[in-house]
mmCIF file of C-alpha atoms in Angstrom:
data_model
loop_
_atom_site.group_PDB
_atom_site.id
_atom_site.type_symbol
_atom_site.label_atom_id
_atom_site.label_comp_id
_atom_site.label_asym_id
_atom_site.label_seq_id
_atom_site.Cartn_x
_atom_site.Cartn_y
_atom_site.Cartn_z
ATOM 1 C CA MET A 28 -69.848 -7.361 91.587
ATOM 2 C CA TYR A 29 -71.469 -5.455 88.854
ATOM 3 C CA PRO A 30 -72.206 -7.219 85.243
ATOM 4 C CA VAL A 31 -69.953 -5.691 82.462
ATOM 5 C CA SER A 32 -73.060 -4.569 80.519
ATOM 6 C CA GLU A 33 -74.262 -2.058 83.531
ATOM 7 C CA GLN A 34 -72.942 1.213 84.373
ATOM 8 C CA VAL A 35 -70.412 1.732 86.963
ATOM 9 C CA PRO A 36 -72.493 2.920 89.786
ATOM 10 C CA SER A 37 -71.787 6.211 91.326
ATOM 11 C CA LYS A 38 -69.879 7.168 94.578
ATOM 12 C CA GLN A 39 -73.607 7.608 96.161
ATOM 13 C CA GLU A 40 -74.833 4.376 94.785
ATOM 14 C CA LYS A 41 -71.716 2.510 95.774
ATOM 15 C CA LYS A 42 -72.199 4.264 99.573
ATOM 16 C CA ALA A 43 -75.780 2.815 99.531
ATOM 17 C CA LEU A 44 -74.858 -0.668 98.369
ATOM 18 C CA LEU A 45 -72.166 -0.592 101.325
ATOM 19 C CA ASP A 46 -74.417 0.917 103.606
ATOM 20 C CA ASP A 47 -77.122 -1.810 103.099
ATOM 21 C CA MET A 48 -74.431 -4.478 103.403
ATOM 22 C CA ILE A 49 -73.022 -3.127 106.570
ATOM 23 C CA GLU A 50 -76.443 -3.177 108.109
ATOM 24 C CA GLU A 51 -77.152 -6.552 106.996
ATOM 25 C CA MET A 52 -73.862 -8.066 108.232
ATOM 26 C CA LYS A 53 -74.224 -6.279 111.650
ATOM 27 C CA THR A 54 -77.709 -7.613 111.915
ATOM 28 C CA LYS A 55 -76.443 -11.207 111.003
ATOM 29 C CA TYR A 56 -73.522 -10.650 113.163
ATOM 30 C CA GLN A 57 -75.630 -9.517 116.211
ATOM 31 C CA ARG A 58 -78.212 -12.489 115.653
ATOM 32 C CA LEU A 59 -75.506 -14.853 116.082
ATOM 33 C CA VAL A 60 -73.877 -13.426 119.223
ATOM 34 C CA GLU A 61 -77.473 -13.236 120.788
ATOM 35 C CA HIS A 62 -78.546 -16.723 119.303
ATOM 36 C CA PRO A 63 -75.712 -19.125 118.832
ATOM 37 C CA GLU A 64 -77.919 -22.122 118.680
ATOM 38 C CA GLU A 65 -78.896 -20.735 114.842
ATOM 39 C CA ARG A 66 -75.077 -21.003 113.708
ATOM 40 C CA GLU A 67 -74.740 -23.530 110.913
ATOM 41 C CA ASP A 68 -74.359 -26.889 111.843
ATOM 42 C CA ALA A 69 -70.756 -27.433 112.577
ATOM 43 C CA ASP A 70 -70.517 -30.890 110.768
ATOM 44 C CA GLU A 71 -71.514 -29.467 107.553
ATOM 45 C CA LEU A 72 -68.795 -26.595 107.998
ATOM 46 C CA ASN A 73 -66.279 -28.980 108.709
ATOM 47 C CA ARG A 74 -66.834 -30.716 105.823
ATOM 48 C CA ARG A 75 -66.962 -27.339 103.542
ATOM 49 C CA TYR A 76 -63.973 -26.016 105.241
ATOM 50 C CA SER A 77 -61.516 -28.922 106.257
ATOM 51 C CA VAL A 78 -58.923 -26.889 107.902
ATOM 52 C CA VAL A 79 -61.701 -26.472 111.026
ATOM 53 C CA LYS A 80 -61.125 -29.193 113.253
ATOM 54 C CA ASN A 81 -63.818 -28.736 116.080
ATOM 55 C CA ARG A 82 -67.165 -26.838 116.905
ATOM 56 C CA ALA A 83 -65.613 -24.466 118.878
ATOM 57 C CA THR A 84 -62.741 -23.296 116.446
ATOM 58 C CA LEU A 85 -65.260 -23.130 113.854
ATOM 59 C CA ILE A 86 -67.350 -20.579 116.023
ATOM 60 C CA VAL A 87 -64.404 -18.473 116.511
ATOM 61 C CA ALA A 88 -63.612 -18.964 112.684
ATOM 62 C CA VAL A 89 -67.001 -17.849 111.756
ATOM 63 C CA ASP A 90 -67.308 -14.704 114.098
ATOM 64 C CA LEU A 91 -63.703 -13.617 113.136
ATOM 65 C CA PHE A 92 -64.599 -14.029 109.507
ATOM 66 C CA ARG A 93 -67.792 -12.083 109.971
ATOM 67 C CA SER A 94 -65.861 -9.257 111.874
ATOM 68 C CA TYR A 95 -63.381 -8.849 109.317
ATOM 69 C CA GLU A 96 -65.870 -8.535 106.637
ATOM 70 C CA LEU A 97 -67.565 -5.900 108.544
ATOM 71 C CA ALA A 98 -64.176 -4.257 109.004
ATOM 72 C CA ILE A 99 -63.381 -4.382 105.160
ATOM 73 C CA ALA A 100 -66.905 -2.664 104.323
ATOM 74 C CA TYR A 101 -66.409 -0.053 106.805
ATOM 75 C CA ASN A 102 -63.317 0.622 105.741
ATOM 76 C CA GLU A 103 -64.480 0.702 102.209
ATOM 77 C CA ARG A 104 -67.296 2.959 103.074
ATOM 78 C CA GLY A 105 -64.905 5.328 104.904
ATOM 79 C CA GLN A 106 -62.967 5.675 101.443
ATOM 80 C CA LEU A 107 -66.172 6.351 99.793
ATOM 81 C CA PHE A 108 -66.559 9.535 102.368
ATOM 82 C CA TYR A 109 -62.869 10.551 102.070
ATOM 83 C CA ARG A 110 -63.329 10.843 98.128
ATOM 84 C CA MET A 111 -66.680 12.733 98.967
ATOM 85 C CA ILE A 112 -64.737 15.088 101.404
ATOM 86 C CA GLU A 113 -66.727 13.789 104.001
ATOM 87 C CA PHE A 114 -63.729 13.326 106.576
ATOM 88 C CA ASP A 115 -65.835 13.224 109.986
ATOM 89 C CA LYS A 116 -67.890 10.338 108.470
ATOM 90 C CA ALA A 117 -64.849 8.833 107.109
ATOM 91 C CA VAL A 118 -63.151 8.891 110.238
ATOM 92 C CA GLU A 119 -66.268 7.301 112.003
ATOM 93 C CA ASP A 120 -66.104 4.446 109.729
ATOM 94 C CA TYR A 121 -62.252 3.823 109.884
ATOM 95 C CA THR A 122 -62.970 3.882 113.755
ATOM 96 C CA GLU A 123 -65.513 1.336 113.161
ATOM 97 C CA ALA A 124 -63.533 -0.928 110.715
ATOM 98 C CA ILE A 125 -60.848 -0.829 113.685
ATOM 99 C CA LYS A 126 -63.414 -2.000 116.534
ATOM 100 C CA TYR A 127 -64.291 -4.752 114.388
ATOM 101 C CA CYS A 128 -60.832 -6.042 113.306
ATOM 102 C CA GLY A 129 -57.887 -4.298 114.892
ATOM 103 C CA ALA A 130 -55.648 -6.390 113.122
ATOM 104 C CA LEU A 131 -56.275 -4.430 109.808
ATOM 105 C CA ALA A 132 -53.431 -1.970 109.178
ATOM 106 C CA ALA A 133 -55.391 -0.130 106.474
ATOM 107 C CA PRO A 134 -58.297 1.788 108.424
ATOM 108 C CA TYR A 135 -55.418 2.906 110.959
ATOM 109 C CA TYR A 136 -53.459 4.458 108.114
ATOM 110 C CA ASN A 137 -56.523 5.959 106.456
ATOM 111 C CA ARG A 138 -57.704 7.283 109.836
ATOM 112 C CA GLY A 139 -54.245 8.877 110.546
ATOM 113 C CA THR A 140 -53.923 10.397 107.069
ATOM 114 C CA ILE A 141 -57.195 12.413 107.703
ATOM 115 C CA ARG A 142 -56.240 13.418 111.022
ATOM 116 C CA TYR A 143 -52.632 14.300 109.240
ATOM 117 C CA ARG A 144 -54.191 16.345 106.640
ATOM 118 C CA MET A 145 -56.629 17.982 109.201
ATOM 119 C CA GLY A 146 -53.399 19.254 111.023
ATOM 120 C CA TYR A 147 -54.232 16.921 113.780
ATOM 121 C CA PHE A 148 -50.664 15.456 113.961
ATOM 122 C CA ASP A 149 -50.464 14.325 117.703
ATOM 123 C CA LEU A 150 -53.645 12.282 116.880
ATOM 124 C CA ALA A 151 -52.395 10.785 113.683
ATOM 125 C CA LEU A 152 -49.204 9.868 115.056
ATOM 126 C CA PRO A 153 -50.616 6.750 117.133
ATOM 127 C CA ASP A 154 -52.555 5.561 114.001
ATOM 128 C CA MET A 155 -50.068 5.595 111.877
ATOM 129 C CA GLU A 156 -47.515 3.769 114.343
ATOM 130 C CA LYS A 157 -50.135 1.187 114.412
ATOM 131 C CA ALA A 158 -50.456 0.779 110.785
ATOM 132 C CA VAL A 159 -46.832 0.232 110.426
ATOM 133 C CA GLN A 160 -46.737 -2.014 113.285
ATOM 134 C CA LEU A 161 -49.379 -4.347 111.776
ATOM 135 C CA GLN A 162 -47.494 -3.778 108.294
ATOM 136 C CA PRO A 163 -43.653 -2.853 108.727
ATOM 137 C CA SER A 164 -43.018 -3.560 104.840
ATOM 138 C CA ASN A 165 -45.789 -1.144 103.425
ATOM 139 C CA ALA A 166 -43.632 1.948 102.235
ATOM 140 C CA ASP A 167 -46.678 3.896 102.200
ATOM 141 C CA PHE A 168 -47.324 3.387 105.899
ATOM 142 C CA GLN A 169 -43.724 3.998 106.515
ATOM 143 C CA LYS A 170 -43.846 7.508 104.723
ATOM 144 C CA GLY A 171 -46.956 8.363 106.506
ATOM 145 C CA LEU A 172 -45.481 7.656 109.813
ATOM 146 C CA GLN A 173 -42.187 9.619 108.925
ATOM 147 C CA GLU A 174 -43.956 12.694 107.622
ATOM 148 C CA THR A 175 -46.223 12.768 110.777
ATOM 149 C CA ARG A 176 -43.110 12.524 112.970
ATOM 150 C CA GLU A 177 -41.595 15.319 111.195
ATOM 151 C CA GLN A 178 -44.789 17.513 111.921
ATOM 152 C CA LEU A 179 -44.621 17.112 115.803
#
């Protein structure tokens, strides 16, 4: 992402980059929703991604991938807000990540962690449960759920 010769960007610079990336992806995603005829030619994409067998599957796959990309970007920006001790903004971004990809466990865990640390154990519990449901083998998620249950 950053050339080796450049300095590592600050948290604010990373946040600005993620802000731009999120806005760009949201714009592209919304444009695809509103103008499906502007999607790339299905035959070309089928050649590039041989797993995709038909146009309907392709359209769904592209939409899911874009949603997943947005979810990852929101989760990453949420992490930056968390590190900057801007918990309300972090929770908003984790919630957006969940909106775009509810199958991604990390935003649930991250949002649950903030709620736990703020003493909102009743709000943290469903997030921790969902994170464990999505990734039952994750030891950190299991521990977070256990600690949250102990507080109730």
